[in-house]
Amino acid sequence: MSDGGSSGPPLQVLLVEDSLGDVRLTREAFREANMSIGLHVAADGVEAMAFLRRQGANQHAPRPDLILLDLNLPKMDGREVLGRIKEDEDLRTIPTVILTTSDAEADIVRSYQLQANCFLSKPVQLDAFETLVRSMSDFWLTMVKLPQQRHAR
Amino acid sequence: MGVAVSTVLAAGVISYRALVVSIESRQQVRHTHEVLERLEDVRLSVAKIEANYRAFALTGEESYLQAYRASVLRVAEGEAAVRGLTTDNPTQQRMLPLLEEVTEREIQMASLVNDRRRVGGLGAAVDAMAKGPAQPTIDELQTVVQGLEQEEMRLLAQRNADYKRRVTEVKFFLVLRTFLALAIVMAAGWSVERESGRREKAEAALLDCEGRYRASVERLQESASSGSGAKSHVPREDAERQLARMEGRYRGLLEAAPDAMVVVNSNGQIVLLNLQTEKQFGYRRDELLWQKVTTIVPNGFAERLVADGLRSAEEALAQKIGTGIELTGRRKNGSVFPIEIMLSPLGSPDGVLVTAAIRDITARVAAEADLLQKVEELNRSNEELAQFAYIASHDLQEPLRMVASYTQLLSRQYKGRLDADADEFIAYAVDGASRMQRLIQDLLLYSRVGTKGRDLLDTASETTLKHALLNLRGAIEESGALVTHDPLPTVRADELQLTQLFQNLIGNAIKYQNPGIPRVHVSAHRDGGEKWMFSVQDNGLGIDSKYFERIFGMFQRLHKREEFDGTGIGLAICKKIVERHGGAISVESQVGRGSTFTFGLAASQATP
């Protein structure tokens, strides 16, 4: 299935999530939504930054078109990752969507203060979660205009 | 009662006599002044006579003659007045003829000179003047007048001394009277209070007694000054005997008083104390008398009461009447204990005396502290419980989400692809997981009634009902239900929670239905007090009376899951919401006919 966007290569999504169960669920949800994307996973904030900065083993990592970021991560917490991404002149143009279990007002406010592009709270029920992932990827990956990327090669 | 009346009567007698004495003394002073004035007047007039006849002799002018004649008249008036004023004084009366004689001589001389002038002119007048003893007359007059004045002053001084003596006598009795009367009333009041615990009674009695005493004194004063004669001619000895008897009685009562009683003077010294004081503070009576009250009450007593420069002691005390003050008492051995003191002022001519009743409140203070601690513990425990409930439901959700999602994925992916058993097993797993999810969500909702509740503000309940109906429009349309309502009032409520409440109750009414058109009616009436009683009435299945209490419990269901959906927490949430608003919820119902749920909410302060 095509990605519905441009006719170029499939869109790349970086998912920063430490729960394997959640990772698989998200993958299944994308599949349900008929979105064919390149899904990359970082299990904590350190891995995420390494991927984005193409450090070490990530030399040939693609630049993601969308970042899905959980807040509660080991080592480097999601809020810190968000802060670093948005401070970096090069990385800040990548839409960063917070996808987390929390719905606490404090978390929402903090995320927007750190310039998250939007905040999504994971629904408890499977079908609701699937609907959310479909809507979100529809919006950010097909409707929204993304800046022209300079690809690594 | 008899004691109080005779006290008042005796006091009345004493104060009447005091009044008479003071009136007399005022009259004395006035009298003396008048006499002196008149004497002075006579002297001046004679001097004027002197001046005028000489002037006439010199000038022959008529005006001097006229002035002379006027002065002569004044002298006569003055002398007559002095005679009248001093009729009761023999010494004065004896000196008066002397005065008259001297003035007469002066007038004779003047008259002679005047005649000579008129007839013979200046020369004749001068002649006549040279013959008469002009100067000595004036000196003599001076001497006589001074003599009269001195006598008058001596009289005044003597009368003053007499007055002072009588007043001191009266003052003493007055003070004793008042103190003992107050002491007895206070002692009576405290023993009453101890038995019935009503301190106000003692205060009222004191003020009442004081009032009656004052009223009696006033009445007696009025009758004395209007000159209608004394009301009582109680001989002095009788009154004194009565006083002595009553004094004995009062002292007895003071000693028997259950609380420590002390009387403090304006220097902060203890002038009187009773047996209880000795016991409570561990002193002998003679050890405490004339000691500063700070010995037994180190802080807070003396400062406020001794008249400071800023306000009188009476004003300071007026603030304290009727209120117990909590202070610390100190025993002879140095140990301290909490006390409560009640004060009564006592005016006296030498300053303000203060009567204090002192009560040991160690037990009470301990009980209060204990209670406070228990309340704090309870509050803390409640808060912990609320937090626990919230955290538990919140943290349970995560792993549950995994279970529920994956069993559903399993079901989706492998339905019909494994054997029939697998399908059934997976189905039960999925069902269980989703139920658990809903239970936890409802539990969270329930705990949020307390933790996420907002302040109770004036809310138009009719508008809130309409919101709830909007939220239920799907269910209403589906069931074809008819929801009606009376005009609804403004109440004090959390708008969100009130919406929840209406939604749950009306949702239930629609859900638990007989075949046919569900009808729901919402109304409200005033309970005669501060509350509005709301009713949600339906024509549904009804509830057996034996379940009336149970249905408000958590997760209580009366139907099988296959019959009706739901976790059974709806009414528990309703109950919690209503109770948070200060009301109560109940149900009346008949199986097969329908149910009416009733709950109370506080009326808005603004509207009647």
Short mmCIF file of N, CA and C in Angstrom, two decimals, chain B residues 418-552:
data_model
loop_
_atom_site.label_atom_id
_atom_site.label_comp_id
_atom_site.label_asym_id
_atom_site.label_seq_id
_atom_site.Cartn_x
_atom_site.Cartn_y
_atom_site.Cartn_z
N LEU B 418 -7.41 -21.42 15.01
CA LEU B 418 -7.06 -22.47 15.97
C LEU B 418 -8.32 -23.31 16.19
N ASP B 419 -8.30 -24.21 17.18
CA ASP B 419 -9.51 -25.03 17.37
C ASP B 419 -10.57 -24.25 18.15
N ALA B 420 -11.73 -24.88 18.31
CA ALA B 420 -12.86 -24.22 18.97
C ALA B 420 -12.55 -23.88 20.41
N ASP B 421 -11.80 -24.78 21.08
CA ASP B 421 -11.43 -24.51 22.47
C ASP B 421 -10.66 -23.21 22.58
N ALA B 422 -9.65 -23.09 21.71
CA ALA B 422 -8.80 -21.89 21.75
C ALA B 422 -9.67 -20.65 21.59
N ASP B 423 -10.62 -20.72 20.66
CA ASP B 423 -11.51 -19.57 20.47
C ASP B 423 -12.25 -19.21 21.76
N GLU B 424 -12.77 -20.28 22.39
CA GLU B 424 -13.53 -20.03 23.63
C GLU B 424 -12.64 -19.46 24.72
N PHE B 425 -11.46 -20.06 24.88
CA PHE B 425 -10.55 -19.59 25.93
C PHE B 425 -10.21 -18.12 25.72
N ILE B 426 -9.84 -17.85 24.47
CA ILE B 426 -9.46 -16.47 24.17
C ILE B 426 -10.63 -15.52 24.43
N ALA B 427 -11.83 -15.97 24.06
CA ALA B 427 -13.01 -15.12 24.26
C ALA B 427 -13.19 -14.76 25.73
N TYR B 428 -13.07 -15.79 26.61
CA TYR B 428 -13.22 -15.50 28.04
C TYR B 428 -12.13 -14.54 28.54
N ALA B 429 -10.90 -14.76 28.05
CA ALA B 429 -9.79 -13.91 28.47
C ALA B 429 -10.06 -12.46 28.07
N VAL B 430 -10.48 -12.32 26.82
CA VAL B 430 -10.78 -10.95 26.34
C VAL B 430 -11.87 -10.32 27.18
N ASP B 431 -12.91 -11.07 27.43
CA ASP B 431 -14.02 -10.55 28.21
C ASP B 431 -13.57 -10.12 29.60
N GLY B 432 -12.84 -11.01 30.25
CA GLY B 432 -12.36 -10.70 31.60
C GLY B 432 -11.52 -9.46 31.63
N ALA B 433 -10.61 -9.37 30.67
CA ALA B 433 -9.72 -8.22 30.64
C ALA B 433 -10.49 -6.92 30.43
N SER B 434 -11.44 -6.94 29.50
CA SER B 434 -12.17 -5.69 29.26
C SER B 434 -13.03 -5.30 30.45
N ARG B 435 -13.60 -6.29 31.10
CA ARG B 435 -14.38 -5.98 32.29
C ARG B 435 -13.51 -5.33 33.34
N MET B 436 -12.32 -5.93 33.51
CA MET B 436 -11.42 -5.38 34.51
C MET B 436 -11.05 -3.94 34.15
N GLN B 437 -10.85 -3.70 32.87
CA GLN B 437 -10.53 -2.33 32.46
C GLN B 437 -11.66 -1.37 32.84
N ARG B 438 -12.86 -1.79 32.58
CA ARG B 438 -13.99 -0.90 32.88
C ARG B 438 -14.13 -0.68 34.39
N LEU B 439 -13.91 -1.77 35.16
CA LEU B 439 -13.99 -1.65 36.62
C LEU B 439 -12.99 -0.63 37.13
N ILE B 440 -11.77 -0.74 36.62
CA ILE B 440 -10.73 0.17 37.09
C ILE B 440 -11.05 1.60 36.67
N GLN B 441 -11.57 1.78 35.49
CA GLN B 441 -11.93 3.13 35.07
C GLN B 441 -13.03 3.71 35.95
N ASP B 442 -14.00 2.87 36.28
CA ASP B 442 -15.07 3.32 37.17
C ASP B 442 -14.54 3.64 38.55
N LEU B 443 -13.60 2.81 39.02
CA LEU B 443 -13.00 3.04 40.33
C LEU B 443 -12.29 4.39 40.33
N LEU B 444 -11.57 4.67 39.26
CA LEU B 444 -10.90 5.96 39.12
C LEU B 444 -11.91 7.09 39.14
N LEU B 445 -13.01 6.91 38.41
CA LEU B 445 -14.08 7.91 38.40
C LEU B 445 -14.57 8.16 39.81
N TYR B 446 -14.80 7.09 40.55
CA TYR B 446 -15.30 7.18 41.92
C TYR B 446 -14.33 7.95 42.81
N SER B 447 -13.05 7.59 42.71
CA SER B 447 -12.09 8.26 43.60
C SER B 447 -11.91 9.71 43.18
N ARG B 448 -12.14 10.00 41.92
CA ARG B 448 -12.00 11.39 41.44
C ARG B 448 -13.09 12.30 41.96
N VAL B 449 -14.23 11.73 42.37
CA VAL B 449 -15.29 12.58 42.94
C VAL B 449 -14.71 13.37 44.10
N GLY B 450 -13.86 12.73 44.88
CA GLY B 450 -13.23 13.43 45.98
C GLY B 450 -12.01 14.22 45.57
N THR B 451 -11.10 13.59 44.80
CA THR B 451 -9.82 14.24 44.51
C THR B 451 -9.92 15.32 43.44
N LYS B 452 -10.84 15.18 42.50
CA LYS B 452 -10.93 16.20 41.45
C LYS B 452 -12.18 17.04 41.60
N GLY B 453 -12.77 17.02 42.78
CA GLY B 453 -13.94 17.83 42.99
C GLY B 453 -13.59 19.29 42.99
N ARG B 454 -14.51 20.12 42.51
CA ARG B 454 -14.28 21.56 42.53
C ARG B 454 -15.14 22.20 43.62
N ASP B 455 -14.91 23.49 43.84
CA ASP B 455 -15.68 24.21 44.87
C ASP B 455 -17.17 24.23 44.53
N LEU B 456 -17.98 24.29 45.58
CA LEU B 456 -19.43 24.36 45.37
C LEU B 456 -19.82 25.81 45.13
N LEU B 457 -20.35 26.07 43.91
CA LEU B 457 -20.76 27.43 43.57
C LEU B 457 -22.24 27.43 43.20
N ASP B 458 -22.81 28.64 43.10
CA ASP B 458 -24.20 28.74 42.67
C ASP B 458 -24.33 28.19 41.25
N THR B 459 -25.19 27.19 41.10
CA THR B 459 -25.34 26.52 39.80
C THR B 459 -26.81 26.43 39.46
N ALA B 460 -27.15 26.76 38.20
CA ALA B 460 -28.52 26.62 37.74
C ALA B 460 -28.75 25.15 37.39
N SER B 461 -29.46 24.44 38.27
CA SER B 461 -29.58 23.00 38.08
C SER B 461 -30.36 22.64 36.82
N GLU B 462 -31.21 23.54 36.36
CA GLU B 462 -31.98 23.25 35.14
C GLU B 462 -31.04 23.18 33.94
N THR B 463 -30.09 24.14 33.90
CA THR B 463 -29.11 24.13 32.81
C THR B 463 -28.27 22.87 32.86
N THR B 464 -27.88 22.48 34.06
CA THR B 464 -27.05 21.29 34.23
C THR B 464 -27.80 20.05 33.74
N LEU B 465 -29.09 19.98 34.08
CA LEU B 465 -29.90 18.86 33.63
C LEU B 465 -29.89 18.78 32.11
N LYS B 466 -30.00 19.94 31.47
CA LYS B 466 -30.04 19.96 30.01
C LYS B 466 -28.73 19.43 29.41
N HIS B 467 -27.58 19.77 30.04
CA HIS B 467 -26.30 19.22 29.60
C HIS B 467 -26.29 17.71 29.68
N ALA B 468 -26.78 17.20 30.84
CA ALA B 468 -26.80 15.75 31.04
C ALA B 468 -27.65 15.09 29.98
N LEU B 469 -28.79 15.71 29.66
CA LEU B 469 -29.67 15.13 28.65
C LEU B 469 -29.01 15.13 27.28
N LEU B 470 -28.23 16.16 27.03
CA LEU B 470 -27.49 16.23 25.77
C LEU B 470 -26.52 15.06 25.67
N ASN B 471 -25.80 14.80 26.78
CA ASN B 471 -24.87 13.68 26.81
C ASN B 471 -25.58 12.34 26.60
N LEU B 472 -26.85 12.28 27.02
CA LEU B 472 -27.58 11.01 26.94
C LEU B 472 -28.42 10.90 25.66
N ARG B 473 -28.25 11.87 24.76
CA ARG B 473 -29.21 11.91 23.65
C ARG B 473 -29.24 10.63 22.85
N GLY B 474 -28.06 9.93 22.77
CA GLY B 474 -28.07 8.66 22.05
C GLY B 474 -29.02 7.67 22.68
N ALA B 475 -28.83 7.48 24.00
CA ALA B 475 -29.66 6.50 24.71
C ALA B 475 -31.12 6.91 24.70
N ILE B 476 -31.37 8.23 24.81
CA ILE B 476 -32.75 8.71 24.82
C ILE B 476 -33.43 8.43 23.49
N GLU B 477 -32.72 8.73 22.40
CA GLU B 477 -33.29 8.49 21.07
C GLU B 477 -33.57 7.02 20.86
N GLU B 478 -32.56 6.20 21.22
CA GLU B 478 -32.66 4.76 20.99
C GLU B 478 -33.86 4.15 21.71
N SER B 479 -34.08 4.59 22.94
CA SER B 479 -35.15 3.98 23.73
C SER B 479 -36.48 4.70 23.54
N GLY B 480 -36.43 5.86 22.88
CA GLY B 480 -37.66 6.64 22.69
C GLY B 480 -38.16 7.22 24.01
N ALA B 481 -37.24 7.42 24.93
CA ALA B 481 -37.65 7.88 26.27
C ALA B 481 -38.16 9.31 26.25
N LEU B 482 -39.06 9.60 27.20
CA LEU B 482 -39.62 10.93 27.35
C LEU B 482 -39.15 11.49 28.70
N VAL B 483 -38.32 12.53 28.64
CA VAL B 483 -37.80 13.09 29.89
C VAL B 483 -38.37 14.48 30.11
N THR B 484 -39.05 14.67 31.24
CA THR B 484 -39.66 15.97 31.54
C THR B 484 -39.11 16.50 32.86
N HIS B 485 -39.35 17.78 33.10
CA HIS B 485 -38.90 18.34 34.39
C HIS B 485 -39.71 19.57 34.76
N ASP B 486 -39.78 19.80 36.07
CA ASP B 486 -40.36 21.05 36.59
C ASP B 486 -39.29 22.12 36.52
N PRO B 487 -39.67 23.39 36.75
CA PRO B 487 -38.62 24.40 36.87
C PRO B 487 -37.69 24.03 38.03
N LEU B 488 -36.42 24.12 37.80
CA LEU B 488 -35.46 23.69 38.82
C LEU B 488 -34.67 24.88 39.36
N PRO B 489 -34.30 24.82 40.64
CA PRO B 489 -33.71 25.99 41.31
C PRO B 489 -32.21 26.12 41.12
N THR B 490 -31.70 27.24 41.65
CA THR B 490 -30.25 27.43 41.71
C THR B 490 -29.76 26.83 43.03
N VAL B 491 -28.74 26.03 42.94
CA VAL B 491 -28.21 25.37 44.14
C VAL B 491 -26.70 25.54 44.20
N ARG B 492 -26.15 25.24 45.38
CA ARG B 492 -24.69 25.29 45.51
C ARG B 492 -24.15 23.91 45.12
N ALA B 493 -23.40 23.85 44.01
CA ALA B 493 -22.94 22.55 43.52
C ALA B 493 -21.69 22.70 42.67
N ASP B 494 -21.00 21.56 42.50
CA ASP B 494 -19.92 21.43 41.53
C ASP B 494 -20.62 21.06 40.22
N GLU B 495 -20.56 21.95 39.24
CA GLU B 495 -21.37 21.78 38.03
C GLU B 495 -21.11 20.46 37.32
N LEU B 496 -19.82 20.10 37.21
CA LEU B 496 -19.46 18.87 36.53
C LEU B 496 -20.05 17.66 37.23
N GLN B 497 -19.94 17.67 38.57
CA GLN B 497 -20.43 16.52 39.31
C GLN B 497 -21.95 16.44 39.30
N LEU B 498 -22.60 17.59 39.29
CA LEU B 498 -24.06 17.58 39.21
C LEU B 498 -24.51 17.00 37.87
N THR B 499 -23.78 17.33 36.82
CA THR B 499 -24.07 16.76 35.50
C THR B 499 -23.95 15.24 35.55
N GLN B 500 -22.84 14.78 36.16
CA GLN B 500 -22.61 13.34 36.33
C GLN B 500 -23.76 12.68 37.06
N LEU B 501 -24.20 13.36 38.13
CA LEU B 501 -25.27 12.83 38.96
C LEU B 501 -26.55 12.65 38.15
N PHE B 502 -26.97 13.71 37.46
CA PHE B 502 -28.17 13.63 36.63
C PHE B 502 -28.02 12.55 35.57
N GLN B 503 -26.85 12.54 34.95
CA GLN B 503 -26.61 11.59 33.88
C GLN B 503 -26.74 10.15 34.36
N ASN B 504 -26.14 9.85 35.50
CA ASN B 504 -26.22 8.49 36.03
C ASN B 504 -27.66 8.10 36.34
N LEU B 505 -28.37 8.99 37.06
CA LEU B 505 -29.72 8.65 37.49
C LEU B 505 -30.67 8.50 36.30
N ILE B 506 -30.60 9.46 35.38
CA ILE B 506 -31.51 9.39 34.24
C ILE B 506 -31.11 8.25 33.31
N GLY B 507 -29.78 8.05 33.16
CA GLY B 507 -29.31 6.93 32.37
C GLY B 507 -29.83 5.60 32.92
N ASN B 508 -29.78 5.44 34.22
CA ASN B 508 -30.33 4.24 34.85
C ASN B 508 -31.81 4.10 34.58
N ALA B 509 -32.51 5.22 34.74
CA ALA B 509 -33.96 5.21 34.56
C ALA B 509 -34.33 4.71 33.16
N ILE B 510 -33.55 5.14 32.20
CA ILE B 510 -33.82 4.72 30.82
C ILE B 510 -33.41 3.27 30.61
N LYS B 511 -32.29 2.88 31.23
CA LYS B 511 -31.76 1.54 31.00
C LYS B 511 -32.63 0.45 31.60
N TYR B 512 -33.00 0.62 32.87
CA TYR B 512 -33.73 -0.45 33.56
C TYR B 512 -35.22 -0.27 33.34
N GLN B 513 -35.63 -0.64 32.10
CA GLN B 513 -36.97 -0.30 31.67
C GLN B 513 -37.86 -1.49 31.42
N ASN B 514 -39.11 -1.25 31.61
CA ASN B 514 -40.12 -2.19 31.10
C ASN B 514 -40.28 -1.96 29.61
N PRO B 515 -40.91 -2.91 28.95
CA PRO B 515 -41.24 -2.62 27.55
C PRO B 515 -42.23 -1.45 27.51
N GLY B 516 -42.11 -0.66 26.49
CA GLY B 516 -42.98 0.50 26.40
C GLY B 516 -42.13 1.75 26.39
N ILE B 517 -42.77 2.89 26.55
CA ILE B 517 -42.02 4.14 26.49
C ILE B 517 -41.53 4.50 27.89
N PRO B 518 -40.22 4.61 28.05
CA PRO B 518 -39.72 5.02 29.37
C PRO B 518 -40.08 6.48 29.62
N ARG B 519 -40.60 6.75 30.82
CA ARG B 519 -40.89 8.14 31.16
C ARG B 519 -40.10 8.51 32.41
N VAL B 520 -39.44 9.65 32.35
CA VAL B 520 -38.66 10.12 33.49
C VAL B 520 -39.07 11.56 33.80
N HIS B 521 -39.28 11.83 35.09
CA HIS B 521 -39.63 13.21 35.46
C HIS B 521 -38.73 13.70 36.59
N VAL B 522 -38.19 14.91 36.42
CA VAL B 522 -37.29 15.50 37.43
C VAL B 522 -37.97 16.70 38.07
N SER B 523 -38.03 16.71 39.40
CA SER B 523 -38.66 17.86 40.09
C SER B 523 -37.85 18.21 41.34
N ALA B 524 -38.25 19.34 41.97
CA ALA B 524 -37.55 19.76 43.19
C ALA B 524 -38.49 20.52 44.10
N HIS B 525 -38.38 20.31 45.41
CA HIS B 525 -39.16 21.12 46.35
C HIS B 525 -38.29 21.48 47.56
N ARG B 526 -38.65 22.60 48.19
CA ARG B 526 -37.90 23.09 49.36
C ARG B 526 -38.26 22.25 50.56
N ASP B 527 -37.27 21.90 51.36
CA ASP B 527 -37.55 21.03 52.51
C ASP B 527 -37.95 21.80 53.75
N GLY B 528 -38.17 23.12 53.59
CA GLY B 528 -38.57 23.93 54.74
C GLY B 528 -37.36 24.52 55.45
N GLY B 529 -36.18 24.12 55.00
CA GLY B 529 -34.97 24.65 55.63
C GLY B 529 -34.04 25.23 54.59
N GLU B 530 -32.80 24.78 54.59
CA GLU B 530 -31.80 25.34 53.70
C GLU B 530 -31.62 24.52 52.44
N LYS B 531 -32.42 23.45 52.26
CA LYS B 531 -32.13 22.51 51.17
C LYS B 531 -33.26 22.41 50.15
N TRP B 532 -32.83 22.05 48.92
CA TRP B 532 -33.77 21.67 47.87
C TRP B 532 -33.73 20.15 47.73
N MET B 533 -34.89 19.50 47.77
CA MET B 533 -34.97 18.04 47.58
C MET B 533 -35.35 17.76 46.13
N PHE B 534 -34.43 17.10 45.41
CA PHE B 534 -34.68 16.74 44.02
C PHE B 534 -35.25 15.33 43.93
N SER B 535 -36.13 15.11 42.93
CA SER B 535 -36.66 13.76 42.70
C SER B 535 -36.51 13.38 41.24
N VAL B 536 -35.99 12.16 41.00
CA VAL B 536 -35.94 11.62 39.64
C VAL B 536 -36.84 10.39 39.63
N GLN B 537 -37.96 10.56 38.96
CA GLN B 537 -38.99 9.50 39.01
C GLN B 537 -39.10 8.81 37.65
N ASP B 538 -39.16 7.47 37.69
CA ASP B 538 -39.30 6.75 36.42
C ASP B 538 -40.41 5.69 36.51
N ASN B 539 -40.75 5.14 35.34
CA ASN B 539 -41.76 4.09 35.30
C ASN B 539 -41.12 2.76 34.92
N GLY B 540 -39.92 2.53 35.44
CA GLY B 540 -39.14 1.37 35.03
C GLY B 540 -39.40 0.12 35.85
N LEU B 541 -38.35 -0.70 35.95
CA LEU B 541 -38.50 -2.02 36.54
C LEU B 541 -38.78 -1.99 38.04
N GLY B 542 -38.33 -0.95 38.67
CA GLY B 542 -38.51 -0.89 40.11
C GLY B 542 -37.47 -1.74 40.84
N ILE B 543 -37.38 -1.53 42.16
CA ILE B 543 -36.37 -2.23 42.95
C ILE B 543 -37.03 -2.82 44.18
N ASP B 544 -36.72 -4.06 44.51
CA ASP B 544 -37.21 -4.70 45.72
C ASP B 544 -36.68 -3.96 46.94
N SER B 545 -37.58 -3.73 47.89
CA SER B 545 -37.19 -2.89 49.04
C SER B 545 -36.00 -3.44 49.81
N LYS B 546 -35.78 -4.78 49.75
CA LYS B 546 -34.67 -5.30 50.53
C LYS B 546 -33.31 -4.90 49.94
N TYR B 547 -33.32 -4.33 48.73
CA TYR B 547 -32.06 -3.90 48.12
C TYR B 547 -31.83 -2.40 48.22
N PHE B 548 -32.79 -1.68 48.87
CA PHE B 548 -32.72 -0.22 48.86
C PHE B 548 -31.36 0.32 49.33
N GLU B 549 -30.78 -0.33 50.34
CA GLU B 549 -29.49 0.15 50.84
C GLU B 549 -28.35 -0.34 49.94
N ARG B 550 -28.43 -1.62 49.55
CA ARG B 550 -27.31 -2.27 48.85
C ARG B 550 -26.94 -1.61 47.52
N ILE B 551 -27.95 -1.13 46.82
CA ILE B 551 -27.68 -0.64 45.47
C ILE B 551 -26.72 0.54 45.45
N PHE B 552 -26.61 1.23 46.60
CA PHE B 552 -25.68 2.36 46.64
C PHE B 552 -24.26 1.93 46.97
#
